[in-house]
XYZ file of C-alpha atoms in Angstrom:
333
model
C -112.506 -0.579 3.556
C -114.543 1.894 1.918
C -116.137 -0.811 0.107
C -116.565 -2.858 2.654
C -118.442 -0.099 4.674
C -120.492 -0.077 1.079
C -121.520 -3.524 1.975
C -119.239 -5.313 -0.412
C -118.772 -8.737 1.472
C -115.938 -9.515 -1.190
C -114.051 -6.566 -0.518
C -114.472 -7.728 3.128
C -113.144 -11.216 2.472
C -110.102 -9.618 0.944
C -109.450 -7.301 3.774
C -109.704 -9.818 6.484
C -108.103 -13.159 4.664
C -104.349 -12.473 5.616
C -105.480 -12.683 9.072
C -107.852 -15.608 9.239
C -105.306 -18.278 9.734
C -103.491 -16.460 12.803
C -106.961 -15.339 14.159
C -107.397 -19.281 14.227
C -104.550 -19.837 16.243
C -105.512 -17.517 18.553
C -109.002 -18.898 19.097
C -107.337 -22.498 19.484
C -105.006 -21.150 22.120
C -107.985 -19.640 24.221
C -110.204 -22.776 23.543
C -108.031 -25.807 23.410
C -110.460 -27.052 20.952
C -109.862 -26.727 17.045
C -113.696 -27.331 16.453
C -114.588 -24.548 18.824
C -111.592 -22.310 17.389
C -113.198 -22.406 14.229
C -116.832 -21.818 15.385
C -115.087 -18.765 17.329
C -113.295 -17.589 13.900
C -116.774 -17.587 12.163
C -118.563 -15.753 14.638
C -115.370 -13.282 15.325
C -115.503 -12.712 11.252
C -119.730 -11.983 11.420
C -119.343 -9.635 14.695
C -116.505 -7.739 12.632
C -118.925 -7.653 9.725
C -121.844 -6.529 11.914
C -119.359 -3.843 13.721
C -117.518 -2.391 10.678
C -119.331 1.279 11.475
C -117.583 1.179 14.564
C -114.181 0.604 13.389
C -112.459 4.277 13.402
C -109.146 3.072 11.765
C -107.139 4.312 15.215
C -105.833 0.868 15.324
C -104.716 -1.519 12.569
C -107.167 -3.756 10.959
C -105.230 -6.567 12.414
C -105.460 -5.299 15.878
C -109.218 -4.481 15.774
C -109.706 -8.161 14.518
C -107.929 -9.542 17.407
C -110.430 -7.591 19.992
C -113.010 -8.856 18.211
C -111.817 -12.476 18.379
C -110.607 -11.826 22.027
C -114.247 -10.600 23.162
C -116.083 -13.481 21.442
C -113.630 -16.247 22.835
C -114.437 -14.653 26.185
C -118.331 -15.127 25.378
C -117.625 -18.542 24.814
C -115.831 -19.594 27.527
C -118.599 -17.929 29.798
C -121.035 -20.310 28.270
C -121.284 -23.069 30.897
C -120.358 -26.763 30.042
C -119.049 -26.033 26.406
C -118.373 -29.347 26.645
C -119.514 -33.070 28.155
C -117.832 -34.113 31.497
C -116.574 -37.459 31.074
C -116.070 -40.136 33.961
C -113.541 -42.499 34.058
C -114.315 -45.417 32.307
C -114.569 -48.900 33.502
C -113.579 -52.318 32.527
C -117.107 -52.623 30.695
C -117.317 -49.279 29.267
C -113.785 -49.052 27.998
C -112.138 -51.328 25.219
C -109.714 -52.437 27.697
C -109.728 -51.495 31.372
C -107.231 -48.816 32.385
C -104.888 -49.374 35.204
C -105.247 -47.377 38.898
C -103.885 -44.095 37.399
C -101.373 -41.866 39.585
C -103.699 -39.372 40.025
C -107.415 -38.062 38.904
C -106.959 -34.842 37.406
C -109.586 -31.921 36.304
C -111.362 -31.927 33.153
C -109.703 -30.025 30.459
C -111.443 -30.237 26.761
C -108.281 -30.337 24.628
C -107.345 -31.266 21.014
C -104.360 -31.493 19.093
C -103.677 -28.744 16.476
C -102.040 -30.130 13.156
C -98.678 -28.827 12.437
C -99.837 -28.522 8.382
C -102.024 -25.550 9.380
C -99.177 -23.832 10.937
C -96.583 -24.123 8.203
C -95.922 -20.477 6.793
C -97.380 -18.998 10.010
C -94.436 -17.064 11.296
C -94.560 -14.407 14.099
C -96.756 -11.301 12.856
C -94.388 -8.883 14.426
C -95.371 -9.566 17.743
C -95.158 -6.706 20.738
C -91.453 -6.282 22.409
C -93.156 -7.350 25.800
C -94.029 -11.015 24.473
C -92.605 -13.586 26.772
C -93.167 -16.657 24.795
C -91.799 -17.878 21.718
C -94.423 -18.822 18.832
C -93.529 -22.581 18.870
C -93.587 -22.949 22.638
C -97.185 -21.123 23.046
C -98.493 -23.422 20.709
C -97.313 -26.664 22.373
C -99.722 -28.772 24.282
C -98.194 -28.205 27.811
C -98.833 -24.313 27.209
C -102.246 -24.683 25.188
C -103.433 -27.042 28.212
C -101.889 -24.742 31.241
C -104.015 -21.929 29.626
C -107.324 -23.559 30.031
C -107.071 -23.651 33.456
C -106.993 -20.203 33.790
C -110.106 -17.616 34.625
C -111.462 -16.508 31.058
C -110.099 -12.676 32.048
C -106.774 -13.810 32.995
C -106.598 -16.027 29.915
C -107.250 -13.204 27.860
C -105.069 -10.783 29.542
C -102.084 -13.304 29.614
C -102.295 -14.258 25.378
C -102.569 -10.626 24.663
C -99.550 -9.650 26.937
C -97.021 -12.365 26.930
C -97.778 -14.226 23.646
C -98.867 -11.273 21.121
C -96.754 -8.673 23.003
C -99.460 -6.314 23.267
C -98.858 -3.152 25.760
C -101.115 -2.949 29.196
C -102.813 0.192 27.665
C -103.613 -1.709 24.576
C -105.118 -4.927 26.277
C -106.930 -2.675 28.802
C -109.101 -1.155 25.582
C -109.501 -4.573 24.319
C -110.903 -5.713 27.488
C -112.677 -2.275 28.349
C -111.257 -2.210 31.773
C -108.178 -0.407 33.544
C -104.795 -0.569 33.064
C -104.133 -1.618 37.046
C -107.050 -3.942 36.373
C -104.841 -5.688 33.665
C -101.598 -5.669 35.315
C -103.462 -7.823 38.257
C -104.604 -10.246 36.366
C -101.681 -10.871 34.482
C -99.957 -11.142 37.808
C -102.293 -13.751 38.650
C -102.556 -15.395 35.331
C -98.520 -15.861 35.604
C -98.718 -17.621 38.993
C -101.307 -19.878 37.619
C -99.020 -20.684 34.555
C -96.439 -21.887 36.726
C -98.159 -23.655 39.143
C -99.631 -25.322 36.285
C -96.854 -25.996 33.849
C -93.849 -25.232 36.501
C -91.290 -26.640 33.301
C -92.433 -24.020 30.737
C -89.400 -22.211 29.565
C -87.304 -24.040 31.984
C -86.534 -27.655 30.757
C -84.082 -28.219 27.820
C -85.222 -27.803 24.567
C -86.483 -30.032 22.546
C -84.348 -30.662 19.232
C -85.401 -28.519 16.412
C -88.065 -30.216 14.319
C -86.786 -32.685 11.698
C -83.476 -32.976 12.841
C -81.580 -35.894 13.256
C -81.529 -36.186 16.888
C -85.354 -36.055 16.454
C -85.365 -38.198 14.121
C -83.555 -40.851 16.019
C -85.504 -40.305 18.925
C -89.015 -40.722 16.622
C -87.532 -43.925 14.882
C -86.709 -45.491 18.415
C -89.991 -45.189 19.813
C -92.020 -46.203 16.519
C -89.357 -49.506 16.458
C -90.061 -50.201 20.361
C -93.998 -49.505 20.184
C -94.243 -51.431 17.138
C -92.259 -54.232 18.512
C -94.570 -54.056 21.768
C -91.291 -53.411 23.505
C -91.697 -51.908 27.073
C -88.573 -51.811 28.032
C -87.468 -49.863 24.696
C -90.354 -47.440 25.321
C -89.716 -46.847 28.934
C -85.848 -46.087 28.120
C -86.890 -42.898 26.026
C -88.677 -41.803 28.774
C -88.091 -38.827 31.127
C -88.068 -39.783 35.030
C -91.006 -37.294 35.577
C -92.841 -38.020 32.075
C -96.643 -37.365 32.428
C -98.954 -39.359 30.297
C -102.807 -37.917 29.701
C -105.871 -38.617 27.744
C -107.597 -35.648 27.509
C -110.702 -35.242 28.428
C -110.183 -38.228 30.618
C -109.533 -37.066 34.199
C -106.572 -39.287 34.529
C -102.855 -38.868 35.160
C -99.994 -41.187 34.918
C -96.634 -39.521 36.483
C -93.320 -40.910 36.157
C -91.605 -44.097 34.402
C -93.157 -46.493 37.036
C -96.816 -45.412 36.432
C -96.500 -45.151 32.488
C -94.560 -48.463 32.115
C -97.991 -49.946 34.120
C -100.080 -48.251 31.501
C -97.703 -48.900 28.497
C -97.685 -52.500 29.592
C -101.376 -52.567 29.712
C -101.630 -51.579 25.727
C -99.043 -54.081 24.657
C -100.735 -56.842 26.397
C -104.096 -55.729 24.994
C -103.038 -56.966 21.480
C -99.532 -58.039 19.775
C -99.418 -55.817 16.637
C -99.415 -52.052 16.487
C -98.669 -49.679 13.574
C -97.592 -46.190 14.122
C -98.221 -43.545 11.145
C -95.947 -40.278 11.826
C -97.527 -36.916 11.543
C -97.205 -33.973 13.479
C -99.100 -31.677 16.019
C -98.554 -28.479 18.195
C -95.058 -28.409 16.739
C -94.536 -31.744 18.034
C -94.256 -35.259 16.348
C -97.254 -37.353 16.669
C -98.548 -40.662 15.480
C -101.880 -42.203 14.280
C -101.906 -45.540 16.387
C -103.504 -48.402 14.894
C -104.099 -52.045 16.359
C -103.809 -54.897 13.824
C -107.434 -57.199 13.863
C -106.141 -61.150 13.329
C -109.469 -61.826 12.111
C -109.554 -59.042 9.332
C -106.138 -57.985 9.112
C -107.009 -54.530 8.836
C -105.628 -52.153 11.169
C -107.819 -50.453 13.111
C -107.130 -46.945 14.544
C -107.069 -46.420 18.167
C -106.107 -42.653 18.087
C -103.555 -40.101 18.067
C -100.254 -39.819 20.391
C -98.614 -36.624 20.604
C -94.938 -36.648 22.164
C -93.276 -33.529 24.335
C -89.525 -33.754 23.777
C -87.002 -32.252 26.253
C -83.430 -33.344 24.543
C -83.221 -36.268 23.892
C -86.191 -37.768 26.234
C -89.777 -37.701 26.487
C -91.280 -35.612 28.778
C -95.004 -36.362 27.925
C -97.752 -38.696 25.978
C -100.605 -37.181 24.963
C -102.978 -39.602 23.744
C -106.240 -38.356 22.160
C -109.089 -40.553 20.925
C -110.122 -41.122 17.087
C -112.674 -38.401 16.478
C -109.825 -36.300 15.460
C -107.583 -38.339 13.012
C -109.560 -36.802 10.111
C -107.925 -33.275 10.743
C -104.498 -35.073 10.086
C -105.549 -37.084 7.103
C -105.428 -40.240 9.014
C -107.934 -42.787 7.909
C -109.537 -44.962 10.409
C -108.356 -47.840 8.893
C -105.437 -49.409 7.035
C -105.085 -52.229 4.862
C -103.229 -55.406 5.994
């Protein structure tokens, strides 16, 4: 710290290096986007470097960095229209016409988080008041629900229920009172319950890489690559949800997802799935065969949410995030 205060940038890099990955995840939970989280992390480190003189060492370096990161994310959230809004594409705008959705939801900017960046990142001693396990707090269901909360409620929920900081600590982070923190947390928990009522209540997913998970993934892969609608639908929960952020459409329940999947398979006879992982869940790069060139062209990334032996959610993302998962835009025939 003495070297840092003397202006040694290399020493500062050594000081913050152990916390960069967990701070990145913290920013991602706030912002729902890896791109925005990377920007927030860089700004956090710059803010910390500039603010070293104000660090009085009354807390740990880790706690201080979380305070700086939290306030940087709050500043970003207050910036209007961080991402452009997207309308539902019509037949002329989309590569294929979407079936009528079950609902037109609110637009939420969301990107998946590669599991490879979570490897070896354990729970860094969350406080005793944390309510969410680390795997649950990185899931798409959790991150999506968080995005609907107002900025201050979002901060309080993450700091209290994910990281386990005491109300007094959070009040200091946010320069407010404990009463204000308690009130914001109550509202945030109610908002999470409305948006993701199954968080913590559904049957747990099979452990990552377990035989049960592999069986489910293998069955889905075979059915999808065979364009077998019935085979895919047989793996779905009755209340399955299909979304395509940031498009404001939702397909709710087996019947609606069946209509969507039938439209996907009618589009072309040949698909290939390339397995990967996102947000602690199985995921796939989805490729469509071009019969003219015999090349497989990417159509996006699909992330599964599992409960027991069923798929409870399918979340489809476009090609813009494939590179983060090491997936190419085309595969050879």
